[in-house]
Short mmCIF file of C-alpha atoms and ligand atoms in Angstrom, two decimals:
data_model
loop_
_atom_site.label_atom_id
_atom_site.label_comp_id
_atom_site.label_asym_id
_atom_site.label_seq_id
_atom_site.Cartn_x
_atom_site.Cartn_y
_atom_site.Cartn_z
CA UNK A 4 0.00 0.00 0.00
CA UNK A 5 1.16 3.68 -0.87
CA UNK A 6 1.65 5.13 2.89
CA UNK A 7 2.01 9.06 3.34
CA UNK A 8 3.40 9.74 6.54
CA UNK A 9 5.25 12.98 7.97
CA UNK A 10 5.45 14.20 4.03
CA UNK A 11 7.05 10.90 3.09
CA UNK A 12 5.57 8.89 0.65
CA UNK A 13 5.89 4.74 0.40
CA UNK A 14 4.77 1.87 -0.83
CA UNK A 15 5.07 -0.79 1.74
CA UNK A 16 3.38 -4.23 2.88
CA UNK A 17 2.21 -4.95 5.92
CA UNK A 18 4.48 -7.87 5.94
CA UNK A 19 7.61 -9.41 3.69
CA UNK A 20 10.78 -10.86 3.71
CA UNK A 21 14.57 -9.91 2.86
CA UNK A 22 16.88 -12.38 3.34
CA UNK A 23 16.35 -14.20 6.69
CA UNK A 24 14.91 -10.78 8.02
CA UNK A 25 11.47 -10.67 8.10
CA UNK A 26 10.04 -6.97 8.02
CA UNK A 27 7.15 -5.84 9.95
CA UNK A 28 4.82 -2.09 9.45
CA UNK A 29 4.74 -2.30 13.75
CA UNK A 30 0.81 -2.04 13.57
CA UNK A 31 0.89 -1.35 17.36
CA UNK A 32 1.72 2.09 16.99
CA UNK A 33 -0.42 3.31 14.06
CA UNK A 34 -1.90 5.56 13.20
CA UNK A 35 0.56 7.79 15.23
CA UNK A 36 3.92 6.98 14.08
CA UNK A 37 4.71 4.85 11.47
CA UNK A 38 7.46 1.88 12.32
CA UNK A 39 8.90 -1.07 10.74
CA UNK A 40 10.18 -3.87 12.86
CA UNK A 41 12.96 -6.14 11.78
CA UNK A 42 12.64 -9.96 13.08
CA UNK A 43 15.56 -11.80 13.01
CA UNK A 44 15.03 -15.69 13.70
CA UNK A 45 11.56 -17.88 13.86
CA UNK A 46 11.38 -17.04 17.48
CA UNK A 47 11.24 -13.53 16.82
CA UNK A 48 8.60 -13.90 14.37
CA UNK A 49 6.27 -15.83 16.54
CA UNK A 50 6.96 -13.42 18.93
CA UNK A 51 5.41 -10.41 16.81
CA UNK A 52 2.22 -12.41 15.17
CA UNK A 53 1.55 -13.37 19.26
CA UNK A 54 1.73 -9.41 20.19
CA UNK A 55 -0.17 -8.15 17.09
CA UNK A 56 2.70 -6.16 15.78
CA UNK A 57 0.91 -7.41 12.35
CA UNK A 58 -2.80 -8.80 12.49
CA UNK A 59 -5.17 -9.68 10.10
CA UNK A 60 -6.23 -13.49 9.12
CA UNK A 61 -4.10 -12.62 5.70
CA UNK A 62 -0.82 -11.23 7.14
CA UNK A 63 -0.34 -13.47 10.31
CA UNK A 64 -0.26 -16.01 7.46
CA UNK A 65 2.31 -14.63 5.61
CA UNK A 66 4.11 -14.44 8.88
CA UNK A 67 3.56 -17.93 9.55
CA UNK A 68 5.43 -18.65 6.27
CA UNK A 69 7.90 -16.09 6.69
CA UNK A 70 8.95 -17.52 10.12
CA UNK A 71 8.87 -21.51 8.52
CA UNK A 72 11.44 -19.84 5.77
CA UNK A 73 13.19 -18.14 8.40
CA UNK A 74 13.59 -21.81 10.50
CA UNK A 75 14.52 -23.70 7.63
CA UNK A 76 17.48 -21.40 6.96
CA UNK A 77 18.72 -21.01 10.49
CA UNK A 78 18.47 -25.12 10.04
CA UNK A 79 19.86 -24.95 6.22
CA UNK A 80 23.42 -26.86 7.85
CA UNK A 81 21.95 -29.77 9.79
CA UNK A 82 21.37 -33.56 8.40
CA UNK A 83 18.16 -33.95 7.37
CA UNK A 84 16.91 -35.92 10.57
CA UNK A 85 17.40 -32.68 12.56
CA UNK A 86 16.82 -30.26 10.00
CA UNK A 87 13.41 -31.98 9.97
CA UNK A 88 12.81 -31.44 13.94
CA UNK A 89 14.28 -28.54 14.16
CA UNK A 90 11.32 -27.32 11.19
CA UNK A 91 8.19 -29.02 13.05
CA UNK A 92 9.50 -27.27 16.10
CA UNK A 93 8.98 -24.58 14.56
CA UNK A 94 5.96 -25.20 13.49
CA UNK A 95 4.78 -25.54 16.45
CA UNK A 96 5.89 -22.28 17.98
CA UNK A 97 4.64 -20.39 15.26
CA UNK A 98 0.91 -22.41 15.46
CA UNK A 99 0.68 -21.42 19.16
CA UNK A 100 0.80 -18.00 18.60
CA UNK A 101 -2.83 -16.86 17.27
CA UNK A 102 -5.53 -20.04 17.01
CA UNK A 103 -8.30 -18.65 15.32
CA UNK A 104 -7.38 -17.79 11.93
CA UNK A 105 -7.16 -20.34 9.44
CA UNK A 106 -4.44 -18.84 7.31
CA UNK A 107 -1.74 -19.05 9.63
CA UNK A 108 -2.13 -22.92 10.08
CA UNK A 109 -2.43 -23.30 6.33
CA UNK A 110 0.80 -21.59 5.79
CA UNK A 111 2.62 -23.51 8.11
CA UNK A 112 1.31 -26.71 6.76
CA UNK A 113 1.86 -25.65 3.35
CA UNK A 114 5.43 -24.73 3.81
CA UNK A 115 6.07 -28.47 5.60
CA UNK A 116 4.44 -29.77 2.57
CA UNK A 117 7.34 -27.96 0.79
CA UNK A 118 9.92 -29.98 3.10
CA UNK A 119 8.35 -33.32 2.20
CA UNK A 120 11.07 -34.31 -0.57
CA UNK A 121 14.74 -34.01 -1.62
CA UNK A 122 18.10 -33.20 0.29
CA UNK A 123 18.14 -30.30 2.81
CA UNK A 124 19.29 -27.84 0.66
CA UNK A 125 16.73 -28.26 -2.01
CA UNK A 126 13.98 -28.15 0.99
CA UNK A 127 15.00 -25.48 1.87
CA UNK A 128 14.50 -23.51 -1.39
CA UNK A 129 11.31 -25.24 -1.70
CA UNK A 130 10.03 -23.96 1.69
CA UNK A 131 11.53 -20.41 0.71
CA UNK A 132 9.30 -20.38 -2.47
CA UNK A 133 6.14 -21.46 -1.08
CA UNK A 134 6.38 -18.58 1.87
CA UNK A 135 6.69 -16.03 -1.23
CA UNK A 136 3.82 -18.16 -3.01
CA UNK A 137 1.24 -17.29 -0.43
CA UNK A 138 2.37 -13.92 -0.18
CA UNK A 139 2.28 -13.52 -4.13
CA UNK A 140 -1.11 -15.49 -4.38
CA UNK A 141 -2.66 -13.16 -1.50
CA UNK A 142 -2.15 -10.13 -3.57
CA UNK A 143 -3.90 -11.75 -6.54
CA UNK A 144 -6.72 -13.09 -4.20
CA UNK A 145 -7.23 -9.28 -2.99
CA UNK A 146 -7.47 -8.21 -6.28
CA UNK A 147 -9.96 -10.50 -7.48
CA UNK A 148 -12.19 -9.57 -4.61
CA UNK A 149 -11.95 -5.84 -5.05
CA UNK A 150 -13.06 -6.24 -8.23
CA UNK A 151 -15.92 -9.27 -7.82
CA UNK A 152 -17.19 -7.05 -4.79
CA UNK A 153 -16.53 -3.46 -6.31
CA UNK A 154 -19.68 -4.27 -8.77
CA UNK A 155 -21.82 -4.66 -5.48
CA UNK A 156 -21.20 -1.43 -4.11
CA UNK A 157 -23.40 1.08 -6.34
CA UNK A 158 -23.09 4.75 -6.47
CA UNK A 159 -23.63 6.62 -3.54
CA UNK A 160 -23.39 3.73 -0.73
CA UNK A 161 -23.07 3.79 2.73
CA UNK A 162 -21.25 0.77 4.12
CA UNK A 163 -20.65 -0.05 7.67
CA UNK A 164 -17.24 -1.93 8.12
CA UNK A 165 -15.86 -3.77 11.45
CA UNK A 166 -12.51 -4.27 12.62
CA UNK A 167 -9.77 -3.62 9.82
CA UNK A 168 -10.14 -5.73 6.83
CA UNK A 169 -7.31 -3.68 4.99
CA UNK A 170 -4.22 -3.86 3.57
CA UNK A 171 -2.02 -4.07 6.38
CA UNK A 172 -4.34 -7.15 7.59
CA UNK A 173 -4.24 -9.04 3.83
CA UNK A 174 -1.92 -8.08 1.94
CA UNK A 175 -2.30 -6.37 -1.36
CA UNK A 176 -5.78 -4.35 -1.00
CA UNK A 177 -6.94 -5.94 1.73
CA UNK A 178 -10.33 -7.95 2.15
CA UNK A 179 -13.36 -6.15 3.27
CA UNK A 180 -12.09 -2.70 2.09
CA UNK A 181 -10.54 -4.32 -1.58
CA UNK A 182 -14.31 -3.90 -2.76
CA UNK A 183 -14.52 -0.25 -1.17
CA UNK A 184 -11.14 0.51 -2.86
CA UNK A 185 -12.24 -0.45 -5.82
CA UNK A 186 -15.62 1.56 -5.98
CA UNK A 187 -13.47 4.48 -4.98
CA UNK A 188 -11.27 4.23 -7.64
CA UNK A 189 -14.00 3.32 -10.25
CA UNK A 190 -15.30 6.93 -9.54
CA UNK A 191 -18.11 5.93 -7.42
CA UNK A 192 -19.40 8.71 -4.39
CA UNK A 193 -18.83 5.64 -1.15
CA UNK A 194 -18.65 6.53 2.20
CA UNK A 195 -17.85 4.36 4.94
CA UNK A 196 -19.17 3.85 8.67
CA UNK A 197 -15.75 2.62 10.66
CA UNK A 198 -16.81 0.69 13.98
CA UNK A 199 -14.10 1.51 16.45
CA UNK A 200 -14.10 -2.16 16.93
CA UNK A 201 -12.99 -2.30 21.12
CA UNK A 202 -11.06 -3.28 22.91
CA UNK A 203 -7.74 -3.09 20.02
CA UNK A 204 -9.38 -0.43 18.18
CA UNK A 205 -8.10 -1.61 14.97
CA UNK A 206 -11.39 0.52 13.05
CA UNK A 207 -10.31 3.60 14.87
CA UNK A 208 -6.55 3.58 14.68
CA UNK A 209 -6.26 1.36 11.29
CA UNK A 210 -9.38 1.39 9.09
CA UNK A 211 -9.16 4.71 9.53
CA UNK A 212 -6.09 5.16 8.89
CA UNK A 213 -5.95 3.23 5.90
CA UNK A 214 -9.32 5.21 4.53
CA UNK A 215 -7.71 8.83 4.98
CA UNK A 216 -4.55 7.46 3.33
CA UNK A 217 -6.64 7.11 0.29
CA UNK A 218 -9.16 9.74 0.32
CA UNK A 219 -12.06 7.44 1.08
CA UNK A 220 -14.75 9.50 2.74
CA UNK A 221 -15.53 7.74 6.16
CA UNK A 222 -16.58 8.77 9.87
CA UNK A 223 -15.59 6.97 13.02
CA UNK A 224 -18.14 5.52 15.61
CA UNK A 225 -18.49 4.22 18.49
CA UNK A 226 -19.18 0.26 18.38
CA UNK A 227 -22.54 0.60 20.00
CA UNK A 228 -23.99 3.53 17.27
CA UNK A 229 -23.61 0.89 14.11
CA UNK A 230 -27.01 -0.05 14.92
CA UNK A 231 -28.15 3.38 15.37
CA UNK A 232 -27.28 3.89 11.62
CA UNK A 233 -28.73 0.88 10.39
CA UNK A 234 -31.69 1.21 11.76
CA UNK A 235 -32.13 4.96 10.22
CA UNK A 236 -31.28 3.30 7.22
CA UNK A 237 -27.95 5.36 6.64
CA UNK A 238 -26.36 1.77 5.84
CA UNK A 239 -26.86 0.25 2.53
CA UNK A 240 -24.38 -3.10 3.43
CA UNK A 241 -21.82 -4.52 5.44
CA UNK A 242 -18.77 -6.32 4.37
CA UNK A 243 -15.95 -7.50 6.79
CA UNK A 244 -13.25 -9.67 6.66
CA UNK A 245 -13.07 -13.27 8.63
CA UNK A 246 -10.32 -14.83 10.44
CA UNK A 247 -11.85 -18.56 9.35
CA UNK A 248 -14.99 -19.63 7.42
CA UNK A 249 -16.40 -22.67 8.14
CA UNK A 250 -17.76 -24.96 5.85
CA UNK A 251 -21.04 -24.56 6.09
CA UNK A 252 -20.36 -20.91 6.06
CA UNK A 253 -20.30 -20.13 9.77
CA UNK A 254 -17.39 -17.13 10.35
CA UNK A 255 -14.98 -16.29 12.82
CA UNK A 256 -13.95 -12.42 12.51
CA UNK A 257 -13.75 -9.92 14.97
CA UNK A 258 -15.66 -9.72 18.72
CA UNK A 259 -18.88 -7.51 17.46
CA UNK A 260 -19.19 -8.85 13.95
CA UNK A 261 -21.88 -11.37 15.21
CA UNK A 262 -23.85 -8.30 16.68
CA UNK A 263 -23.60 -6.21 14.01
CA UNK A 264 -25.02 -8.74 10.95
CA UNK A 265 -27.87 -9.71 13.48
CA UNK A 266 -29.04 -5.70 13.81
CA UNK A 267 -27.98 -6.06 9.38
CA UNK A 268 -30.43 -9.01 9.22
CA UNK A 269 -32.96 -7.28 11.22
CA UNK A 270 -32.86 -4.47 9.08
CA UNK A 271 -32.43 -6.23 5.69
CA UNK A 272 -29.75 -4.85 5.22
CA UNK A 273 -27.10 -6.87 2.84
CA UNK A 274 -24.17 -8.40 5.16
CA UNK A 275 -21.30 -9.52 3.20
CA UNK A 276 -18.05 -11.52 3.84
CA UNK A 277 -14.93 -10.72 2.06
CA UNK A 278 -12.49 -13.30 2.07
CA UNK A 279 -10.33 -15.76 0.12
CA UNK A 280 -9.81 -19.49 0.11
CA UNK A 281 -6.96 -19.18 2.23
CA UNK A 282 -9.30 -18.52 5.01
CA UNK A 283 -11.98 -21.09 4.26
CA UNK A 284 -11.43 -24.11 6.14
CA UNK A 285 -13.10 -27.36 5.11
CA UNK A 286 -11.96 -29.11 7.72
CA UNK A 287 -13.73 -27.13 10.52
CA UNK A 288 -17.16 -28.08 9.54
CA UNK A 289 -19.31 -25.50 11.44
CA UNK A 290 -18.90 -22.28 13.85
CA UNK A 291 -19.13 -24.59 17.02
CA UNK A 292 -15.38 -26.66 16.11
CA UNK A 293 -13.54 -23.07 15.58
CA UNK A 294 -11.25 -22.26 18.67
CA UNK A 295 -12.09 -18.74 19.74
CA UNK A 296 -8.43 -16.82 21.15
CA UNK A 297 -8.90 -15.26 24.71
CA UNK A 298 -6.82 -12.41 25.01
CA UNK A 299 -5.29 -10.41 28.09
CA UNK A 300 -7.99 -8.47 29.96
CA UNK A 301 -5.84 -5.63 30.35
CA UNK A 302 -6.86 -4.94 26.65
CA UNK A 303 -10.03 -4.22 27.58
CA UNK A 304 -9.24 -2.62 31.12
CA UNK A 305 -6.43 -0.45 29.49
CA UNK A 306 -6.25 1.62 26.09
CA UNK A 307 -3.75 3.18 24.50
CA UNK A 308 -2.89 6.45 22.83
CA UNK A 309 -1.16 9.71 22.52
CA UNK A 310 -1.95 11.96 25.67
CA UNK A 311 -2.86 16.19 24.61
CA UNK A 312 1.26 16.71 24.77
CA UNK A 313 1.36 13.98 21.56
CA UNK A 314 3.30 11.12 23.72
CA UNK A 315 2.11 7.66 23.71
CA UNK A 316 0.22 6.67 27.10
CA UNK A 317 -1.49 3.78 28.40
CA UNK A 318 -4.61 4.53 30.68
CA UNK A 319 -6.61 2.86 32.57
CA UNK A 320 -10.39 2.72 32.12
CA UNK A 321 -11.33 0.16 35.21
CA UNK A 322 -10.51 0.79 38.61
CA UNK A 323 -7.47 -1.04 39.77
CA UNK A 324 -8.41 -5.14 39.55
CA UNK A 325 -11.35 -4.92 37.73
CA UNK A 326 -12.19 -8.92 36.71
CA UNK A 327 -12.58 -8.86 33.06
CA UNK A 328 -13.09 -11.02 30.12
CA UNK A 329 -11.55 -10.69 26.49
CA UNK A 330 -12.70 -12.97 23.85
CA UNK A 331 -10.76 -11.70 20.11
CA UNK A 332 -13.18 -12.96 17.96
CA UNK A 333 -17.26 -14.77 17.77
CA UNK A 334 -18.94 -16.54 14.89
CA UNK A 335 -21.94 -15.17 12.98
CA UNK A 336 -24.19 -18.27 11.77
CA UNK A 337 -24.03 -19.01 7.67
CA UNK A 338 -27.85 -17.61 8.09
CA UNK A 339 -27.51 -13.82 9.10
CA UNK A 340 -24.65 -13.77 6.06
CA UNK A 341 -25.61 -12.57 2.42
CA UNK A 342 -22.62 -13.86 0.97
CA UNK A 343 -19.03 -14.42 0.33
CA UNK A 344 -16.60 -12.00 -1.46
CA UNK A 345 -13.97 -14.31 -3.11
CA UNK A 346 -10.92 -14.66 -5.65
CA UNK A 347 -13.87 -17.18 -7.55
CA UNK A 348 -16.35 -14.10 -7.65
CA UNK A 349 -19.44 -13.80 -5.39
CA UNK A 350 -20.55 -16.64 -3.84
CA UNK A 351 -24.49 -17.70 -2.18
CA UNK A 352 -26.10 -20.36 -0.92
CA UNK A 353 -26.10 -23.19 -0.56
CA UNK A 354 -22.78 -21.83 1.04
CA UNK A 355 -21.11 -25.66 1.07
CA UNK A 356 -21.41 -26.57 -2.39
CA UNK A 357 -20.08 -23.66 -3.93
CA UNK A 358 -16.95 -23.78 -1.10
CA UNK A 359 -16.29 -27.35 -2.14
CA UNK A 360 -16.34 -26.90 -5.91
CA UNK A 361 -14.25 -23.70 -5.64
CA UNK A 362 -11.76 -24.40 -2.77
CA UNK A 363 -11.46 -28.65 -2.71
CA UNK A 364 -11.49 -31.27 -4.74
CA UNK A 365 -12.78 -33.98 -5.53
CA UNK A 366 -16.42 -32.06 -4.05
CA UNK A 367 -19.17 -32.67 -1.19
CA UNK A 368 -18.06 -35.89 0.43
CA UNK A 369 -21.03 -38.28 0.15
CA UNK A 370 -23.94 -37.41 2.63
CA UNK A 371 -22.42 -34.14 4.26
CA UNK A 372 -24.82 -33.41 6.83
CA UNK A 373 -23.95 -29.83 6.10
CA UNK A 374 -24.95 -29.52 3.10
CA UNK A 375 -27.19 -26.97 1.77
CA UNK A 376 -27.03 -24.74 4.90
P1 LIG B 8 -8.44 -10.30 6.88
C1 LIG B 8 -8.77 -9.31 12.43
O1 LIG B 8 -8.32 -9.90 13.59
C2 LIG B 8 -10.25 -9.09 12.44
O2 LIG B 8 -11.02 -10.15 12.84
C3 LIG B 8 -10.46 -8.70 11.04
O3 LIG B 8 -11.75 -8.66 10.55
C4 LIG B 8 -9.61 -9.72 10.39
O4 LIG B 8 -8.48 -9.91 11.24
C5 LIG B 8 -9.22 -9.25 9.06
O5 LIG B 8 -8.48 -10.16 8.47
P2 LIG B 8 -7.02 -9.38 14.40
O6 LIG B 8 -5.88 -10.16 13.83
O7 LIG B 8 -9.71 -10.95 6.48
O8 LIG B 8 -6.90 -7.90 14.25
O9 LIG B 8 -8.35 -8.93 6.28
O10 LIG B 8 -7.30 -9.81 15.82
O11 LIG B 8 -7.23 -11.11 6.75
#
């Protein structure tokens, strides 16, 4: 993405990889300063997916692959035996880092795939390539969508957006904002409803963010006013992203997406789901089998931000030893959703039979008890 920041302009991704260094935009401390973290080893890439220096279902996978690369060079000189242990070691510290998103354990299990032939040396190549392959394929994928969903959005739209969906959370144009992108750029009049999405803020300090970088007219709000606009029908649809789709259609995304497509369905309004195959898991066959992360309560007892003399501050916002809960993300039932935004094109129900056709082969096992939901 092209960033402007302090008068300097950039074009940057939210995640990539030179050498064994794998580079980081620190998302922690947008939108007020602009930082990019080196990570040297595996460890140190774990390390930042597990803090949220980058986030996002699309760029925690690219990490994930990024970190198996960076392992299977720091093992490039062992025999294969321990090359091989050393590598699913890895794998492991990098999987226990985030559970809920789907791409980061596809990227780690596609880059083992990688190792499952040849001499170390050539696995090592092999494991190289397929980290870039995801990356390179995700910037395809986000293209595809902004331009399957950017024929959705008509002139003149309102749409209400949750969390950040964006380029610095899949790389390229991002998921639920490639469509809005798109629109924009296609000369369409869009404006866009950011939920501050609490307790990270990643609507307020990202979304945002991302929106002003390219002139798309938006206004912040308060989580708990998106269904004050939909019901004065100031929202015309919804899109977010998802961290990972079940098969029947069930999605993971962001604590507060399952509220606001409820008040969407309630008001008829159209709730969308942008997202690629990468983030459509099969093999989790509804909502109820996808682990939901619980984060730190001190994310929701504490926020952060600059203070009136512009220095970064943490605060408090619950008296001292407040007991507090912090689930990341909840699942919206297949029902309350419209339909998906994909690199395929737009896809409806019956949610199942179009993700089998597109994103597996050989199609619907025999007697899925899912299908047609
Ligand atoms: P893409 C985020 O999680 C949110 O759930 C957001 O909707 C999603 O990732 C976007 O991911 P977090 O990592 O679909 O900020 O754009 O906790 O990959």
């Amino acid at each position: 993405m092209n960033v402007k920041m302090d008068g300097v302009e950039m074009d940057v991704l939210a995640v990539w990889r030179e050498g064994s260094v794998v580079k980081m935009v620190d998302q922690r401390k947008l939108p007020h300063s602009f930082e990019i973290i080196d990570l040297k080893d595996h460890k140190e890439t774990a390390w930042a997916i597990k803090v949220m220096v980058t986030r996002g279902a699309g760029s925690i996978g690219c990490a994930a692959g990024f970190g198996m690369a960076q392992a299977a060079l720091e093992a490039a000189y062992l025999p294969d035996k321990d090359f091989m242990v050393y590598l699913n070691d890895a794998a492991d510290t990098i999987r226990a880092t985030r559970p809920t998103a789907a791409n980061l354990f596809k990227a780690v299990d596609k880059c083992l795939e990688a190792a499952d032939w040849g001499k170390v040396s050539i696995k090592v190549e092999n494991i190289v390539k397929a980290a870039e392959y995801i990356l390179n394929d995700d910037i395809k994928a986000t293209e595809e969508i902004a331009k399957a969903g950017g024929r959705l959005i008509k002139d003149g739209f309102k749409i209400l957006t949750h969390c950040n969906a964006g380029a610095l959370a899949y790389i390229g144009l991002g998921t639920a904002l490639a469509p809005i992108r798109q629109a924009h750029r296609d000369g369409k009049n869009v404006f866009v409803w950011v939920d501050e999405t609490r307790p990270r803020g990643q609507g307020a300090r990202i979304t945002a963010w991302e929106l002003e970088q390219e002139g798309i007219p938006y206004a912040l709000i308060a989580d708990n006013a998106a269904g004050y606009y939909m019901q004065r029908g100031e929202v015309d649809m919804v899109i977010v992203g998802a961290d990972r789709i079940a098969a029947n259609g069930d999605t993971a995304n962001k604590i507060g997406t399952y509220e606001k497509a409820v008040v969407a369905f309630e008001n008829k309004i159209p709730f969308w789901v942008a997202a690629p195959g990468m983030t459509i898991d099969l093999q989790t066959k509804t909502g109820d089998n996808i682990e939901i992360e619980e984060r730190d309560p001190e994310e929701v007892t504490k926020m952060w931000g600059l203070n009136d003399a512009g220095e970064p501050t943490t605060i408090s916002i619950a008296g001292v030893g407040t007991n507090a809960r912090n689930p990341a993300f909840d699942v919206t039932p297949a029902k309350f959703i419209d339909g998906f935004i994909t690199e395929h094109g737009l896809i409806q129900r019956p949610f199942i039979e179009a993700f089998y056709s597109l994103f597996a082969s050989p199609g619907i096992p025999p007697g899925n008890k899912y299908a047609g939901t």
